[in-house]
Structure formats: C-alpha cells, structure tokens
PDB file of C-alpha atoms in Angstrom:
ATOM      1  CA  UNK A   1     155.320 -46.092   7.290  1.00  0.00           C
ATOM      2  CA  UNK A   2     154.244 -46.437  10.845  1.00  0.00           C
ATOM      3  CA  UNK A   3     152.277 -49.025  12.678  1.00  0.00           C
ATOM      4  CA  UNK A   4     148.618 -47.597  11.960  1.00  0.00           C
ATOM      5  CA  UNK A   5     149.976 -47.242   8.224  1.00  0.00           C
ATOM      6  CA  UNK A   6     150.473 -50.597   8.212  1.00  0.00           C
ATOM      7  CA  UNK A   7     147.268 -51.995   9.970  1.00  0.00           C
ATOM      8  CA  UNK A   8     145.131 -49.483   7.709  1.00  0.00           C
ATOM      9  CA  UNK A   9     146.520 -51.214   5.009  1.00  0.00           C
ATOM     10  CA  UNK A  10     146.084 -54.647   5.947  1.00  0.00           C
ATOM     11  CA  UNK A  11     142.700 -54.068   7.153  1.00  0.00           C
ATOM     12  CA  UNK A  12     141.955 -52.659   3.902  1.00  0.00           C
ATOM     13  CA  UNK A  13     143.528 -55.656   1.959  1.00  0.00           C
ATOM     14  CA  UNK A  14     141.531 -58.086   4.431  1.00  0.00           C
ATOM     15  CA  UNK A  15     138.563 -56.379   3.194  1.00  0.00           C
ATOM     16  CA  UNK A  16     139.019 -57.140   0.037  1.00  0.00           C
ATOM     17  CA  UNK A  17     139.759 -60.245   0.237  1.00  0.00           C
ATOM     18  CA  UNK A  18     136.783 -60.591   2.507  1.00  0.00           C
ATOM     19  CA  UNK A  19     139.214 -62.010   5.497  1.00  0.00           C
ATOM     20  CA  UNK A  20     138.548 -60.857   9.290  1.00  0.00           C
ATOM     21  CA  UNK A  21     140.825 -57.716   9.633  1.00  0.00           C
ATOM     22  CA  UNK A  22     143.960 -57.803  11.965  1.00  0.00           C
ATOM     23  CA  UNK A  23     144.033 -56.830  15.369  1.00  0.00           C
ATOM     24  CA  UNK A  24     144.781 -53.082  15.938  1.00  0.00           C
ATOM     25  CA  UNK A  25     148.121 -51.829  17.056  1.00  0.00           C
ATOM     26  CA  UNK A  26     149.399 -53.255  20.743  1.00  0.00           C
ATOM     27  CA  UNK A  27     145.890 -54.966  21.358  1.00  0.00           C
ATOM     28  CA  UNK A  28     148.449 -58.178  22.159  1.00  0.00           C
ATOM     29  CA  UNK A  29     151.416 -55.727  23.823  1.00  0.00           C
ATOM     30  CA  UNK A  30     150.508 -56.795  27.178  1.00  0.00           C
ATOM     31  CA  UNK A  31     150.218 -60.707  26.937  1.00  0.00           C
ATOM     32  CA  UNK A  32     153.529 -60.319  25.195  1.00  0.00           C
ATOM     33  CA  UNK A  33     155.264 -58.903  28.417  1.00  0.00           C
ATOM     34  CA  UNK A  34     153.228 -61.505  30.476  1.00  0.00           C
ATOM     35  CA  UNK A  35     154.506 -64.375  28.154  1.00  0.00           C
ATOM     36  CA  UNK A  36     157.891 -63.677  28.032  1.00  0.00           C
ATOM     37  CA  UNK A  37     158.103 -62.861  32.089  1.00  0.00           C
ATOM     38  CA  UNK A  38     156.552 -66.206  32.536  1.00  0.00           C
ATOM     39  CA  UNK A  39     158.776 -67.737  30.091  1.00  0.00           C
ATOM     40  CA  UNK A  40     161.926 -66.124  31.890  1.00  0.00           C
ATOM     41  CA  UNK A  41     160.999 -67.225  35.310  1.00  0.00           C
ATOM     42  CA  UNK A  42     160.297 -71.228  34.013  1.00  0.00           C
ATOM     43  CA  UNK A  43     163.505 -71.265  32.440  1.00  0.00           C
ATOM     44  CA  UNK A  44     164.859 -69.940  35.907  1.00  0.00           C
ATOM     45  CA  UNK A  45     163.257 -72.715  37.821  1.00  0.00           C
ATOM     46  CA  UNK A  46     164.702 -75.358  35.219  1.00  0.00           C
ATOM     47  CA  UNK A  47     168.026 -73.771  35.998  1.00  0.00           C
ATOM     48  CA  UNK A  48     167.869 -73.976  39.575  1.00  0.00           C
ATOM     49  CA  UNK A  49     167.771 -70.330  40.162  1.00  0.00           C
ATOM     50  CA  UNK A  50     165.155 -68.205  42.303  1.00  0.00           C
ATOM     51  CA  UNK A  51     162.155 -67.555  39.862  1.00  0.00           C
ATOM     52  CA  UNK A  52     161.638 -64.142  41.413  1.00  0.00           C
ATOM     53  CA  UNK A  53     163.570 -60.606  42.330  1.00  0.00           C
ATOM     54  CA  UNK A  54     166.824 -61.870  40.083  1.00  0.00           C
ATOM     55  CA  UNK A  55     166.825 -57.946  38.246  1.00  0.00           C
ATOM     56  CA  UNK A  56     166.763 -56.495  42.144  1.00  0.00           C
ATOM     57  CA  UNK A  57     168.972 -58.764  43.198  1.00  0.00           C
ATOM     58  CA  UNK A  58     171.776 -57.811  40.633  1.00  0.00           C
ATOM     59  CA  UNK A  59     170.974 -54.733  41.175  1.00  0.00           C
ATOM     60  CA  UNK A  60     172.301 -54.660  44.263  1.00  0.00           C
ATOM     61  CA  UNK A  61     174.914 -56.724  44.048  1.00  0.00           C
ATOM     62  CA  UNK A  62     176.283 -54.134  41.242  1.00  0.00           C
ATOM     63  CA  UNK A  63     175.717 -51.151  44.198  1.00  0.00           C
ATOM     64  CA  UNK A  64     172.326 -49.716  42.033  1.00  0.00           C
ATOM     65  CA  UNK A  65     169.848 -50.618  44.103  1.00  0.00           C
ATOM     66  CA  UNK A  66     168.933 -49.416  47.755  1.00  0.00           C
ATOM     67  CA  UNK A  67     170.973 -46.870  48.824  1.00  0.00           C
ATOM     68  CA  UNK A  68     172.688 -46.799  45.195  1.00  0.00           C
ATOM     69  CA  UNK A  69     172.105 -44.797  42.647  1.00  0.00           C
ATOM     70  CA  UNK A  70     168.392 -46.008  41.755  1.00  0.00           C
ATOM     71  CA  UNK A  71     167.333 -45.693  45.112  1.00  0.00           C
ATOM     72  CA  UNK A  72     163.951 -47.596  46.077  1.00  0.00           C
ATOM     73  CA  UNK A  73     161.764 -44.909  45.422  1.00  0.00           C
ATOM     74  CA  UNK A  74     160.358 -44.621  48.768  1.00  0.00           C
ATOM     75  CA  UNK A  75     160.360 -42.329  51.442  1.00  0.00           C
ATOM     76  CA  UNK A  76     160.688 -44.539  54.236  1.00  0.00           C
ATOM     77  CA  UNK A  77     164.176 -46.485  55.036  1.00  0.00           C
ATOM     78  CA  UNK A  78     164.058 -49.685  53.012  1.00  0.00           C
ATOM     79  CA  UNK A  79     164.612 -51.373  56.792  1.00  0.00           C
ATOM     80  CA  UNK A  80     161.669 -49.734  57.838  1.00  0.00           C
ATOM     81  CA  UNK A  81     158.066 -52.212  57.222  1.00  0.00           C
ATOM     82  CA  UNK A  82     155.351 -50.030  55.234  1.00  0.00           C
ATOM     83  CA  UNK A  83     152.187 -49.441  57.242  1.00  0.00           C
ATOM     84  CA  UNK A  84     148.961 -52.133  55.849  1.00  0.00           C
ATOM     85  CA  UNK A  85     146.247 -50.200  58.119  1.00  0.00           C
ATOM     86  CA  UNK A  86     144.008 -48.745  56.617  1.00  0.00           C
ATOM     87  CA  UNK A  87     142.722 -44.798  56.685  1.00  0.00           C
ATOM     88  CA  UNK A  88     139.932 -44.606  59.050  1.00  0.00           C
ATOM     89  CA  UNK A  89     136.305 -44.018  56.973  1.00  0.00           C
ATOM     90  CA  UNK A  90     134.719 -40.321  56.901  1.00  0.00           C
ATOM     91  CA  UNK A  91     131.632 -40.237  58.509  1.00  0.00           C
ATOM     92  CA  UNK A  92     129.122 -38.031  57.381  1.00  0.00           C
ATOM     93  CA  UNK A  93     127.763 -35.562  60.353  1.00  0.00           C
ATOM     94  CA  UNK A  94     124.430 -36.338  61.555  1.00  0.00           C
ATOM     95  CA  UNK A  95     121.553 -33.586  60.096  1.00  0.00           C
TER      96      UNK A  95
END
C-alpha cells in the first residue's frame, strides 16, 4: 500500500465517522525541511558553531567541494564575483 492508498483510506474512514479528512500526501513536506533546517542551525548556535555553510564547509575540508569532485556548478572560477547588473530592457521600435 502506498501513500495515496493510505490517505484514500483514511479519508474514507474520516467520512464515516464524520471527522475532517487528513491532509493529502506531502501538503506538510516542505515545512518539514524548513523545521528541521531551522532546528539544525539553533542547535548550532547553542553549540557555539557557525549557524550557516557547515555542509560546504566539510565539504571542502574532505577535498569535495570547489575544485573537488562536486565542483560548484558554475562556469565561472569560484574566485571570480558573479555579475548583479542587470540585462538592459528591449525597447520596442517606434511605428
């Protein structure tokens, strides 16, 4: 039995029993992540630790990350900065 199995049948028995039916299948996935990320970086903090980039950062301590094996995923030489102009607008010809 899968997940929608399952939810069919407790909507179904919540219907009977004339009880709101339960969300639908990974309606909550998302605050879950959020929660637990949040969760990881407080107990960080508490620990004296840097709240952020501690994946990265072992990472490339271990010799994946950068020029590793993972690579950054850019183009551009990780000591390079990324361009923040914007693309000039398109004008429409005058008629």
């Amino acid at each position: 039995m899968n997940a929608m199995h399952q939810h069919l049948l407790d909507a179904s028995r919540a219907a009977r029993l004339g009880a709101p039916p339960p969300p639908a299948p990974g309606t909550h996935d998302l605050a879950v992540l959020r929660a637990v990320r949040d969760r990881r970086r407080f107990e960080r903090v508490l620990a004296g630790r840097p709240a952020r980039g501690g994946l990265r950062a072992a990472l490339r301590r271990a010799g994946l990350f950068g020029a590793g094996l993972l690579g950054t995923g850019r183009s551009v030489p990780s000591h390079a900065a990324p361009s923040r102009t914007a693309p000039a607008p398109c004008r429409r010809p005058a008629d």
